[in-house]
PDB file of C-alpha atoms and ligand atoms in Angstrom:
ATOM      1  CA  UNK A   1       0.000   0.000   0.000  1.00 43.00           C
ATOM      2  CA  UNK A   2       1.696   3.155  -1.120  1.00 42.00           C
ATOM      3  CA  UNK A   3       0.604   6.737  -0.618  1.00 45.00           C
ATOM      4  CA  UNK A   4       1.447   9.176  -3.406  1.00 45.00           C
ATOM      5  CA  UNK A   5       4.425  11.358  -2.592  1.00 44.00           C
ATOM      6  CA  UNK A   6       3.786  15.006  -1.709  1.00 47.00           C
ATOM      7  CA  UNK A   7       5.910  16.178  -4.669  1.00 45.00           C
ATOM      8  CA  UNK A   8       3.699  14.160  -7.045  1.00 48.00           C
ATOM      9  CA  UNK A   9       0.575  15.796  -5.610  1.00 49.00           C
ATOM     10  CA  UNK A  10       2.150  19.260  -5.755  1.00 51.00           C
ATOM     11  CA  UNK A  11       2.691  18.920  -9.519  1.00 65.00           C
ATOM     12  CA  UNK A  12      -0.961  18.123 -10.261  1.00 82.00           C
ATOM     13  CA  UNK A  13      -3.370  21.034 -10.662  1.00 94.00           C
ATOM     14  CA  UNK A  14      -6.863  19.905  -9.658  1.00 97.00           C
ATOM     15  CA  UNK A  15      -9.681  20.398 -12.155  1.00 98.00           C
ATOM     16  CA  UNK A  16     -12.198  22.914 -10.851  1.00 98.00           C
ATOM     17  CA  UNK A  17     -15.945  23.309 -11.412  1.00 98.00           C
ATOM     18  CA  UNK A  18     -15.086  26.314 -13.641  1.00 98.00           C
ATOM     19  CA  UNK A  19     -12.873  24.063 -15.789  1.00 98.00           C
ATOM     20  CA  UNK A  20     -15.779  21.627 -16.142  1.00 98.00           C
ATOM     21  CA  UNK A  21     -18.124  24.479 -17.129  1.00 98.00           C
ATOM     22  CA  UNK A  22     -15.600  25.623 -19.756  1.00 98.00           C
ATOM     23  CA  UNK A  23     -15.779  22.181 -21.385  1.00 98.00           C
ATOM     24  CA  UNK A  24     -19.333  22.806 -22.673  1.00 98.00           C
ATOM     25  CA  UNK A  25     -19.602  21.590 -26.240  1.00 97.00           C
ATOM     26  CA  UNK A  26     -15.976  20.400 -26.365  1.00 97.00           C
ATOM     27  CA  UNK A  27     -14.386  16.989 -25.970  1.00 98.00           C
ATOM     28  CA  UNK A  28     -16.749  14.804 -23.909  1.00 98.00           C
ATOM     29  CA  UNK A  29     -16.194  15.102 -20.148  1.00 98.00           C
ATOM     30  CA  UNK A  30     -15.248  11.815 -18.493  1.00 98.00           C
ATOM     31  CA  UNK A  31     -16.874  11.249 -15.101  1.00 98.00           C
ATOM     32  CA  UNK A  32     -16.960   8.227 -12.777  1.00 98.00           C
ATOM     33  CA  UNK A  33     -18.159   7.564  -9.284  1.00 98.00           C
ATOM     34  CA  UNK A  34     -15.683   6.806  -6.499  1.00 98.00           C
ATOM     35  CA  UNK A  35     -16.481   5.886  -2.919  1.00 98.00           C
ATOM     36  CA  UNK A  36     -13.049   4.977  -1.517  1.00 98.00           C
ATOM     37  CA  UNK A  37      -9.396   6.075  -1.541  1.00 98.00           C
ATOM     38  CA  UNK A  38      -7.995   3.060  -3.400  1.00 98.00           C
ATOM     39  CA  UNK A  39     -10.513   3.417  -6.227  1.00 98.00           C
ATOM     40  CA  UNK A  40     -10.002   7.198  -6.456  1.00 98.00           C
ATOM     41  CA  UNK A  41      -6.230   6.666  -6.790  1.00 98.00           C
ATOM     42  CA  UNK A  42      -6.698   4.326  -9.728  1.00 98.00           C
ATOM     43  CA  UNK A  43      -9.274   6.297 -11.713  1.00 98.00           C
ATOM     44  CA  UNK A  44      -8.181   9.869 -10.869  1.00 98.00           C
ATOM     45  CA  UNK A  45      -5.924  10.416 -13.867  1.00 98.00           C
ATOM     46  CA  UNK A  46      -8.523   9.054 -16.295  1.00 98.00           C
ATOM     47  CA  UNK A  47     -11.580  11.102 -15.313  1.00 98.00           C
ATOM     48  CA  UNK A  48     -12.153  14.850 -15.127  1.00 98.00           C
ATOM     49  CA  UNK A  49     -14.814  14.518 -12.426  1.00 98.00           C
ATOM     50  CA  UNK A  50     -15.181  11.980  -9.610  1.00 98.00           C
ATOM     51  CA  UNK A  51     -18.598  11.818  -7.998  1.00 98.00           C
ATOM     52  CA  UNK A  52     -19.000  10.459  -4.496  1.00 98.00           C
ATOM     53  CA  UNK A  53     -22.565   9.451  -5.266  1.00 98.00           C
ATOM     54  CA  UNK A  54     -25.166   8.451  -2.718  1.00 98.00           C
ATOM     55  CA  UNK A  55     -25.527   5.376  -4.951  1.00 97.00           C
ATOM     56  CA  UNK A  56     -22.902   4.030  -2.533  1.00 98.00           C
ATOM     57  CA  UNK A  57     -25.826   3.302  -0.205  1.00 97.00           C
ATOM     58  CA  UNK A  58     -27.006   0.712  -2.745  1.00 95.00           C
ATOM     59  CA  UNK A  59     -23.686  -0.392  -4.270  1.00 96.00           C
ATOM     60  CA  UNK A  60     -21.553  -0.663  -1.119  1.00 96.00           C
ATOM     61  CA  UNK A  61     -24.151  -1.118   1.600  1.00 96.00           C
ATOM     62  CA  UNK A  62     -26.663  -3.281  -0.288  1.00 94.00           C
ATOM     63  CA  UNK A  63     -29.799  -1.162   0.153  1.00 95.00           C
ATOM     64  CA  UNK A  64     -32.652  -1.082  -2.401  1.00 93.00           C
ATOM     65  CA  UNK A  65     -32.687   2.717  -2.758  1.00 95.00           C
ATOM     66  CA  UNK A  66     -30.506   5.699  -1.825  1.00 97.00           C
ATOM     67  CA  UNK A  67     -33.097   7.056   0.599  1.00 97.00           C
ATOM     68  CA  UNK A  68     -31.531   5.949   3.902  1.00 97.00           C
ATOM     69  CA  UNK A  69     -28.114   7.427   3.204  1.00 98.00           C
ATOM     70  CA  UNK A  70     -27.062  10.053   5.776  1.00 98.00           C
ATOM     71  CA  UNK A  71     -24.748  13.052   5.681  1.00 98.00           C
ATOM     72  CA  UNK A  72     -22.065  11.533   7.945  1.00 98.00           C
ATOM     73  CA  UNK A  73     -21.723   8.562   5.584  1.00 98.00           C
ATOM     74  CA  UNK A  74     -21.319  10.872   2.585  1.00 98.00           C
ATOM     75  CA  UNK A  75     -18.713  12.925   4.458  1.00 98.00           C
ATOM     76  CA  UNK A  76     -16.736   9.820   5.470  1.00 98.00           C
ATOM     77  CA  UNK A  77     -16.619   8.531   1.884  1.00 98.00           C
ATOM     78  CA  UNK A  78     -16.077  12.026   0.447  1.00 98.00           C
ATOM     79  CA  UNK A  79     -12.984  12.507   2.619  1.00 98.00           C
ATOM     80  CA  UNK A  80     -11.696   9.070   1.590  1.00 98.00           C
ATOM     81  CA  UNK A  81     -12.019  10.011  -2.091  1.00 98.00           C
ATOM     82  CA  UNK A  82     -10.333  13.409  -1.789  1.00 98.00           C
ATOM     83  CA  UNK A  83      -7.396  11.625  -0.094  1.00 98.00           C
ATOM     84  CA  UNK A  84      -7.028   9.500  -3.226  1.00 98.00           C
ATOM     85  CA  UNK A  85      -7.667  12.091  -5.944  1.00 98.00           C
ATOM     86  CA  UNK A  86      -5.039  14.616  -7.024  1.00 98.00           C
ATOM     87  CA  UNK A  87      -6.410  15.835 -10.364  1.00 98.00           C
ATOM     88  CA  UNK A  88     -10.109  15.136 -10.829  1.00 98.00           C
ATOM     89  CA  UNK A  89     -12.795  17.539  -9.641  1.00 98.00           C
ATOM     90  CA  UNK A  90     -14.339  15.723  -6.664  1.00 98.00           C
ATOM     91  CA  UNK A  91     -18.067  16.288  -6.134  1.00 99.00           C
ATOM     92  CA  UNK A  92     -20.013  14.848  -3.185  1.00 99.00           C
ATOM     93  CA  UNK A  93     -23.752  14.106  -3.228  1.00 98.00           C
ATOM     94  CA  UNK A  94     -26.021  15.679  -0.629  1.00 98.00           C
ATOM     95  CA  UNK A  95     -28.148  12.762   0.606  1.00 98.00           C
ATOM     96  CA  UNK A  96     -31.946  12.596   0.779  1.00 98.00           C
ATOM     97  CA  UNK A  97     -33.409  14.790   3.519  1.00 98.00           C
ATOM     98  CA  UNK A  98     -30.268  16.874   4.040  1.00 98.00           C
ATOM     99  CA  UNK A  99     -31.205  19.780   1.723  1.00 98.00           C
ATOM    100  CA  UNK A 100     -34.804  19.678   0.444  1.00 98.00           C
ATOM    101  CA  UNK A 101     -36.362  21.475   3.430  1.00 98.00           C
ATOM    102  CA  UNK A 102     -34.864  24.922   2.857  1.00 98.00           C
ATOM    103  CA  UNK A 103     -31.882  26.754   1.368  1.00 98.00           C
ATOM    104  CA  UNK A 104     -30.518  27.228   4.898  1.00 98.00           C
ATOM    105  CA  UNK A 105     -30.693  23.504   5.626  1.00 98.00           C
ATOM    106  CA  UNK A 106     -28.929  22.861   2.294  1.00 98.00           C
ATOM    107  CA  UNK A 107     -26.239  25.445   3.131  1.00 98.00           C
ATOM    108  CA  UNK A 108     -25.499  23.804   6.485  1.00 98.00           C
ATOM    109  CA  UNK A 109     -25.192  20.364   4.870  1.00 98.00           C
ATOM    110  CA  UNK A 110     -23.120  21.596   1.931  1.00 98.00           C
ATOM    111  CA  UNK A 111     -20.809  23.653   4.152  1.00 98.00           C
ATOM    112  CA  UNK A 112     -20.072  20.577   6.277  1.00 98.00           C
ATOM    113  CA  UNK A 113     -19.394  18.522   3.142  1.00 98.00           C
ATOM    114  CA  UNK A 114     -16.987  21.094   1.701  1.00 98.00           C
ATOM    115  CA  UNK A 115     -15.194  21.766   4.997  1.00 98.00           C
ATOM    116  CA  UNK A 116     -14.916  18.163   6.178  1.00 98.00           C
ATOM    117  CA  UNK A 117     -14.072  16.419   2.877  1.00 98.00           C
ATOM    118  CA  UNK A 118     -12.076  19.009   0.935  1.00 98.00           C
ATOM    119  CA  UNK A 119     -14.189  18.337  -2.173  1.00 98.00           C
ATOM    120  CA  UNK A 120     -14.742  20.951  -4.901  1.00 98.00           C
ATOM    121  CA  UNK A 121     -18.549  20.954  -5.107  1.00 99.00           C
ATOM    122  CA  UNK A 122     -21.767  19.283  -4.030  1.00 99.00           C
ATOM    123  CA  UNK A 123     -24.453  17.633  -6.133  1.00 98.00           C
ATOM    124  CA  UNK A 124     -28.133  17.770  -5.364  1.00 98.00           C
ATOM    125  CA  UNK A 125     -31.168  16.359  -7.148  1.00 98.00           C
ATOM    126  CA  UNK A 126     -34.070  18.362  -8.519  1.00 98.00           C
ATOM    127  CA  UNK A 127     -34.877  21.036 -11.088  1.00 98.00           C
ATOM    128  CA  UNK A 128     -37.225  23.994 -10.791  1.00 98.00           C
ATOM    129  CA  UNK A 129     -38.143  23.177  -7.176  1.00 98.00           C
ATOM    130  CA  UNK A 130     -34.446  23.317  -6.168  1.00 98.00           C
ATOM    131  CA  UNK A 131     -33.502  26.429  -8.174  1.00 98.00           C
ATOM    132  CA  UNK A 132     -33.820  28.781  -5.182  1.00 98.00           C
ATOM    133  CA  UNK A 133     -31.597  26.485  -3.110  1.00 98.00           C
ATOM    134  CA  UNK A 134     -28.967  26.180  -5.844  1.00 98.00           C
ATOM    135  CA  UNK A 135     -28.862  29.991  -6.218  1.00 98.00           C
ATOM    136  CA  UNK A 136     -28.545  30.347  -2.416  1.00 98.00           C
ATOM    137  CA  UNK A 137     -25.560  27.972  -2.288  1.00 98.00           C
ATOM    138  CA  UNK A 138     -23.829  29.387  -5.370  1.00 98.00           C
ATOM    139  CA  UNK A 139     -24.187  32.968  -4.074  1.00 98.00           C
ATOM    140  CA  UNK A 140     -22.411  31.818  -0.909  1.00 98.00           C
ATOM    141  CA  UNK A 141     -19.467  30.250  -2.729  1.00 98.00           C
ATOM    142  CA  UNK A 142     -20.600  26.635  -2.954  1.00 98.00           C
ATOM    143  CA  UNK A 143     -20.374  25.211  -6.505  1.00 98.00           C
ATOM    144  CA  UNK A 144     -23.336  22.985  -7.337  1.00 99.00           C
ATOM    145  CA  UNK A 145     -23.695  20.129  -9.808  1.00 99.00           C
ATOM    146  CA  UNK A 146     -27.411  19.681 -10.490  1.00 98.00           C
ATOM    147  CA  UNK A 147     -29.221  16.438 -11.367  1.00 98.00           C
ATOM    148  CA  UNK A 148     -32.442  16.165 -13.409  1.00 98.00           C
ATOM    149  CA  UNK A 149     -34.433  13.493 -15.230  1.00 97.00           C
ATOM    150  CA  UNK A 150     -34.573  10.239 -13.284  1.00 95.00           C
ATOM    151  CA  UNK A 151     -33.566  11.469  -9.848  1.00 95.00           C
ATOM    152  CA  UNK A 152     -33.175   8.388  -7.609  1.00 94.00           C
ATOM    153  CA  UNK A 153     -34.064  10.237  -4.389  1.00 96.00           C
ATOM    154  CA  UNK A 154     -37.557  10.711  -5.874  1.00 93.00           C
ATOM    155  CA  UNK A 155     -37.970   7.006  -6.654  1.00 90.00           C
ATOM    156  CA  UNK A 156     -41.122   6.813  -4.510  1.00 92.00           C
ATOM    157  CA  UNK A 157     -42.660   9.708  -6.449  1.00 88.00           C
ATOM    158  CA  UNK A 158     -41.779   8.113  -9.796  1.00 90.00           C
ATOM    159  CA  UNK A 159     -43.160   4.746  -8.635  1.00 86.00           C
ATOM    160  CA  UNK A 160     -39.850   2.977  -9.368  1.00 85.00           C
ATOM    161  CA  UNK A 161     -36.598   3.508 -11.259  1.00 85.00           C
ATOM    162  CA  UNK A 162     -38.069   4.219 -14.702  1.00 84.00           C
ATOM    163  CA  UNK A 163     -36.718   6.342 -17.541  1.00 86.00           C
ATOM    164  CA  UNK A 164     -38.167   9.844 -17.793  1.00 85.00           C
ATOM    165  CA  UNK A 165     -39.003  12.021 -20.793  1.00 88.00           C
ATOM    166  CA  UNK A 166     -40.909   9.512 -22.918  1.00 91.00           C
ATOM    167  CA  UNK A 167     -44.053  11.642 -22.953  1.00 94.00           C
ATOM    168  CA  UNK A 168     -44.301  15.236 -24.163  1.00 95.00           C
ATOM    169  CA  UNK A 169     -45.112  16.459 -20.645  1.00 95.00           C
ATOM    170  CA  UNK A 170     -42.129  14.660 -19.092  1.00 95.00           C
ATOM    171  CA  UNK A 171     -39.795  15.897 -21.837  1.00 97.00           C
ATOM    172  CA  UNK A 172     -40.945  19.492 -21.288  1.00 97.00           C
ATOM    173  CA  UNK A 173     -40.473  19.090 -17.532  1.00 97.00           C
ATOM    174  CA  UNK A 174     -36.864  17.916 -17.939  1.00 97.00           C
ATOM    175  CA  UNK A 175     -36.092  20.819 -20.278  1.00 98.00           C
ATOM    176  CA  UNK A 176     -37.646  23.328 -17.875  1.00 98.00           C
ATOM    177  CA  UNK A 177     -35.705  21.780 -14.967  1.00 98.00           C
ATOM    178  CA  UNK A 178     -32.402  21.969 -16.846  1.00 98.00           C
ATOM    179  CA  UNK A 179     -33.003  25.622 -17.766  1.00 98.00           C
ATOM    180  CA  UNK A 180     -33.913  26.424 -14.151  1.00 98.00           C
ATOM    181  CA  UNK A 181     -30.742  24.887 -12.658  1.00 98.00           C
ATOM    182  CA  UNK A 182     -28.623  26.679 -15.251  1.00 98.00           C
ATOM    183  CA  UNK A 183     -30.272  30.006 -14.406  1.00 98.00           C
ATOM    184  CA  UNK A 184     -29.705  29.273 -10.701  1.00 98.00           C
ATOM    185  CA  UNK A 185     -25.946  28.974 -11.277  1.00 98.00           C
ATOM    186  CA  UNK A 186     -25.182  25.238 -11.383  1.00 98.00           C
ATOM    187  CA  UNK A 187     -21.861  24.633 -13.163  1.00 98.00           C
ATOM    188  CA  UNK A 188     -23.112  21.446 -14.866  1.00 99.00           C
ATOM    189  CA  UNK A 189     -26.092  19.109 -14.706  1.00 98.00           C
ATOM    190  CA  UNK A 190     -26.369  15.342 -14.536  1.00 98.00           C
ATOM    191  CA  UNK A 191     -29.150  14.142 -16.866  1.00 98.00           C
ATOM    192  CA  UNK A 192     -30.190  10.650 -15.826  1.00 97.00           C
ATOM    193  CA  UNK A 193     -32.391   8.056 -17.488  1.00 96.00           C
ATOM    194  CA  UNK A 194     -33.902   9.734 -20.491  1.00 96.00           C
ATOM    195  CA  UNK A 195     -34.261   9.277 -24.247  1.00 96.00           C
ATOM    196  CA  UNK A 196     -31.764  10.628 -26.780  1.00 97.00           C
ATOM    197  CA  UNK A 197     -34.113  13.243 -28.222  1.00 97.00           C
ATOM    198  CA  UNK A 198     -34.626  14.861 -24.830  1.00 98.00           C
ATOM    199  CA  UNK A 199     -30.930  14.690 -23.916  1.00 98.00           C
ATOM    200  CA  UNK A 200     -30.046  16.347 -27.245  1.00 98.00           C
ATOM    201  CA  UNK A 201     -32.637  19.095 -26.815  1.00 98.00           C
ATOM    202  CA  UNK A 202     -31.502  19.841 -23.269  1.00 98.00           C
ATOM    203  CA  UNK A 203     -27.821  19.838 -24.262  1.00 98.00           C
ATOM    204  CA  UNK A 204     -28.562  22.310 -27.091  1.00 98.00           C
ATOM    205  CA  UNK A 205     -30.799  24.512 -24.954  1.00 98.00           C
ATOM    206  CA  UNK A 206     -28.465  25.212 -22.031  1.00 98.00           C
ATOM    207  CA  UNK A 207     -25.013  26.742 -21.707  1.00 98.00           C
ATOM    208  CA  UNK A 208     -23.710  24.424 -18.987  1.00 98.00           C
ATOM    209  CA  UNK A 209     -22.435  20.878 -19.640  1.00 98.00           C
ATOM    210  CA  UNK A 210     -24.863  17.980 -19.462  1.00 98.00           C
ATOM    211  CA  UNK A 211     -23.396  14.817 -17.912  1.00 98.00           C
ATOM    212  CA  UNK A 212     -25.402  11.819 -19.064  1.00 98.00           C
ATOM    213  CA  UNK A 213     -26.092   8.504 -17.377  1.00 98.00           C
ATOM    214  CA  UNK A 214     -28.494   6.358 -19.337  1.00 97.00           C
ATOM    215  CA  UNK A 215     -29.093   9.478 -21.403  1.00 97.00           C
ATOM    216  CA  UNK A 216     -27.493   8.673 -24.799  1.00 97.00           C
ATOM    217  CA  UNK A 217     -24.310  10.058 -26.415  1.00 98.00           C
ATOM    218  CA  UNK A 218     -26.014  13.422 -26.979  1.00 98.00           C
ATOM    219  CA  UNK A 219     -24.677  14.822 -23.668  1.00 98.00           C
ATOM    220  CA  UNK A 220     -21.499  16.878 -23.091  1.00 98.00           C
ATOM    221  CA  UNK A 221     -20.079  14.166 -20.824  1.00 98.00           C
ATOM    222  CA  UNK A 222     -20.808  10.722 -19.448  1.00 98.00           C
ATOM    223  CA  UNK A 223     -20.811   9.206 -15.982  1.00 98.00           C
ATOM    224  CA  UNK A 224     -21.001   5.593 -14.870  1.00 98.00           C
ATOM    225  CA  UNK A 225     -20.924   3.961 -11.465  1.00 98.00           C
ATOM    226  CA  UNK A 226     -17.386   2.525 -11.382  1.00 98.00           C
ATOM    227  CA  UNK A 227     -18.515  -0.727  -9.749  1.00 97.00           C
ATOM    228  CA  UNK A 228     -20.988  -1.252 -12.641  1.00 96.00           C
ATOM    229  CA  UNK A 229     -18.266  -0.528 -15.180  1.00 97.00           C
ATOM    230  CA  UNK A 230     -15.939  -3.174 -13.703  1.00 97.00           C
ATOM    231  CA  UNK A 231     -18.524  -5.862 -12.977  1.00 96.00           C
ATOM    232  CA  UNK A 232     -18.553  -5.461  -9.196  1.00 95.00           C
ATOM    233  CA  UNK A 233     -22.192  -4.510  -8.700  1.00 88.00           C
ATOM    234  CA  UNK A 234     -25.098  -6.847  -8.154  1.00 75.00           C
ATOM    235  CA  UNK A 235     -26.170  -9.346 -10.833  1.00 72.00           C
ATOM    236  CA  UNK A 236     -28.818  -6.960 -12.186  1.00 77.00           C
ATOM    237  CA  UNK A 237     -27.318  -4.230 -14.324  1.00 83.00           C
ATOM    238  CA  UNK A 238     -29.061  -1.419 -16.220  1.00 88.00           C
ATOM    239  CA  UNK A 239     -28.946  -1.778 -20.040  1.00 91.00           C
ATOM    240  CA  UNK A 240     -27.050   1.519 -20.449  1.00 95.00           C
ATOM    241  CA  UNK A 241     -24.003   0.165 -18.584  1.00 96.00           C
ATOM    242  CA  UNK A 242     -21.004  -1.086 -20.542  1.00 96.00           C
ATOM    243  CA  UNK A 243     -18.832  -3.509 -18.562  1.00 96.00           C
ATOM    244  CA  UNK A 244     -15.107  -2.950 -19.204  1.00 97.00           C
ATOM    245  CA  UNK A 245     -13.734  -5.569 -16.784  1.00 97.00           C
ATOM    246  CA  UNK A 246     -15.164  -8.468 -14.815  1.00 96.00           C
ATOM    247  CA  UNK A 247     -13.594  -7.874 -11.426  1.00 97.00           C
ATOM    248  CA  UNK A 248     -16.522  -9.638  -9.746  1.00 96.00           C
ATOM    249  CA  UNK A 249     -15.610 -12.906 -11.455  1.00 95.00           C
ATOM    250  CA  UNK A 250     -11.882 -12.303 -10.797  1.00 97.00           C
ATOM    251  CA  UNK A 251     -12.581 -11.710  -7.103  1.00 97.00           C
ATOM    252  CA  UNK A 252     -14.630 -14.894  -6.778  1.00 97.00           C
ATOM    253  CA  UNK A 253     -11.929 -16.895  -8.604  1.00 98.00           C
ATOM    254  CA  UNK A 254      -9.202 -15.439  -6.360  1.00 98.00           C
ATOM    255  CA  UNK A 255     -11.219 -16.297  -3.227  1.00 98.00           C
ATOM    256  CA  UNK A 256     -11.733 -19.856  -4.476  1.00 98.00           C
ATOM    257  CA  UNK A 257      -8.004 -20.304  -5.213  1.00 98.00           C
ATOM    258  CA  UNK A 258      -7.064 -18.916  -1.786  1.00 98.00           C
ATOM    259  CA  UNK A 259      -9.576 -21.179  -0.040  1.00 98.00           C
ATOM    260  CA  UNK A 260      -8.171 -24.236  -1.783  1.00 98.00           C
ATOM    261  CA  UNK A 261      -4.583 -23.262  -0.905  1.00 98.00           C
ATOM    262  CA  UNK A 262      -5.486 -22.803   2.773  1.00 98.00           C
ATOM    263  CA  UNK A 263      -7.333 -26.123   2.935  1.00 98.00           C
ATOM    264  CA  UNK A 264      -4.469 -27.949   1.193  1.00 98.00           C
ATOM    265  CA  UNK A 265      -1.880 -26.199   3.406  1.00 98.00           C
ATOM    266  CA  UNK A 266      -0.223 -24.587   0.379  1.00 98.00           C
ATOM    267  CA  UNK A 267      -0.716 -21.122   1.883  1.00 98.00           C
ATOM    268  CA  UNK A 268       1.210 -19.644   3.576  1.00 97.00           C
ATOM    269  CA  UNK A 269       4.293 -21.056   1.828  1.00 97.00           C
ATOM    270  CA  UNK A 270       7.932 -20.345   2.776  1.00 96.00           C
ATOM    271  CA  UNK A 271       7.856 -16.957   0.942  1.00 96.00           C
ATOM    272  CA  UNK A 272       4.954 -15.768   3.054  1.00 96.00           C
ATOM    273  CA  UNK A 273       6.437 -16.968   6.347  1.00 96.00           C
ATOM    274  CA  UNK A 274       8.750 -14.956   8.600  1.00 94.00           C
ATOM    275  CA  UNK A 275      12.116 -16.643   8.992  1.00 90.00           C
ATOM    276  CA  UNK A 276      13.236 -17.166  12.584  1.00 79.00           C
ATOM    277  CA  UNK A 277      16.713 -16.008  13.651  1.00 79.00           C
ATOM    278  CA  UNK A 278      18.961 -18.804  14.760  1.00 78.00           C
ATOM    279  CA  UNK A 279      18.501 -19.294  18.476  1.00 73.00           C
ATOM    280  CA  UNK A 280      21.683 -19.385  20.535  1.00 70.00           C
TER     281      UNK A 280
HETATM  282  O1  KIV B   1     -25.412   8.655  -6.834  1.00 61.71           O
HETATM  283  C1  KIV B   1     -24.831   8.554  -7.923  1.00 61.71           C
HETATM  284  O2  KIV B   1     -23.865   7.795  -8.087  1.00 61.71           O
HETATM  285  C2  KIV B   1     -25.300   9.398  -9.011  1.00 61.71           C
HETATM  286  C3  KIV B   1     -24.766   9.125 -10.382  1.00 61.71           C
HETATM  287  C4  KIV B   1     -25.181   7.802 -10.855  1.00 61.71           C
HETATM  288  C5  KIV B   1     -25.077  10.195 -11.332  1.00 61.71           C
HETATM  289  O3  KIV B   1     -26.082  10.255  -8.812  1.00 61.71           O
END
């Protein structure tokens, strides 16, 4: 286990929310989730933005939704990720119930997240109904990544995790939400779970980058849950995920090989055993 040297960190200039905003319409912005230091270290140089998503409540802790996730958990994982990231812009999700009540409640939660994790920005879910809160945070120096479309914290309202924007009314709502978060000062917006036509219209209509997840190639950037991308999530996987490695299968195979070695007394071998000094 090796920590990066201080000189290595000093050479790397972190990507800021302003840099992400400036990427509108340019080369697609690469974003991934990260929940832990060791993962952040490995993906940091490949992604412009690392999101400590409240999806960790499902992916790491095995819950059915993100609804039970609390602020202390997000702060603990956020701090772990900033310890592992030198270059990427680290953004931490505000969890359900920590910001929807009022702009002041959101400020208190976001201020704790920024101060206690060292991240660059917070993300919160919602469009027009959260515009006042986003403006409140941005005016007080807290960069905000917005999130519209299929917003998992509203899963009960949607009646399940289902793609949004298939009807005219839903498409218009997503467009209005995206325009509202832009006007409120968000530096970018995650667009989740919608059809290509809507993603394209939103991306054309606003001046901040759209970061798509299950939202077609029409967005300014893409984000995936890293565990999904490397085959470490549960057996069910959304159709928009592309799996680039099967670490789940590798992990199970490694555990099986280790178990056999232990049972057959092949592990630990001489190389893994401390040598005793000659006794006098
Ligand atoms: O919580 C999360 O990881 C997210 C991304 C999937 C966008 O919100």
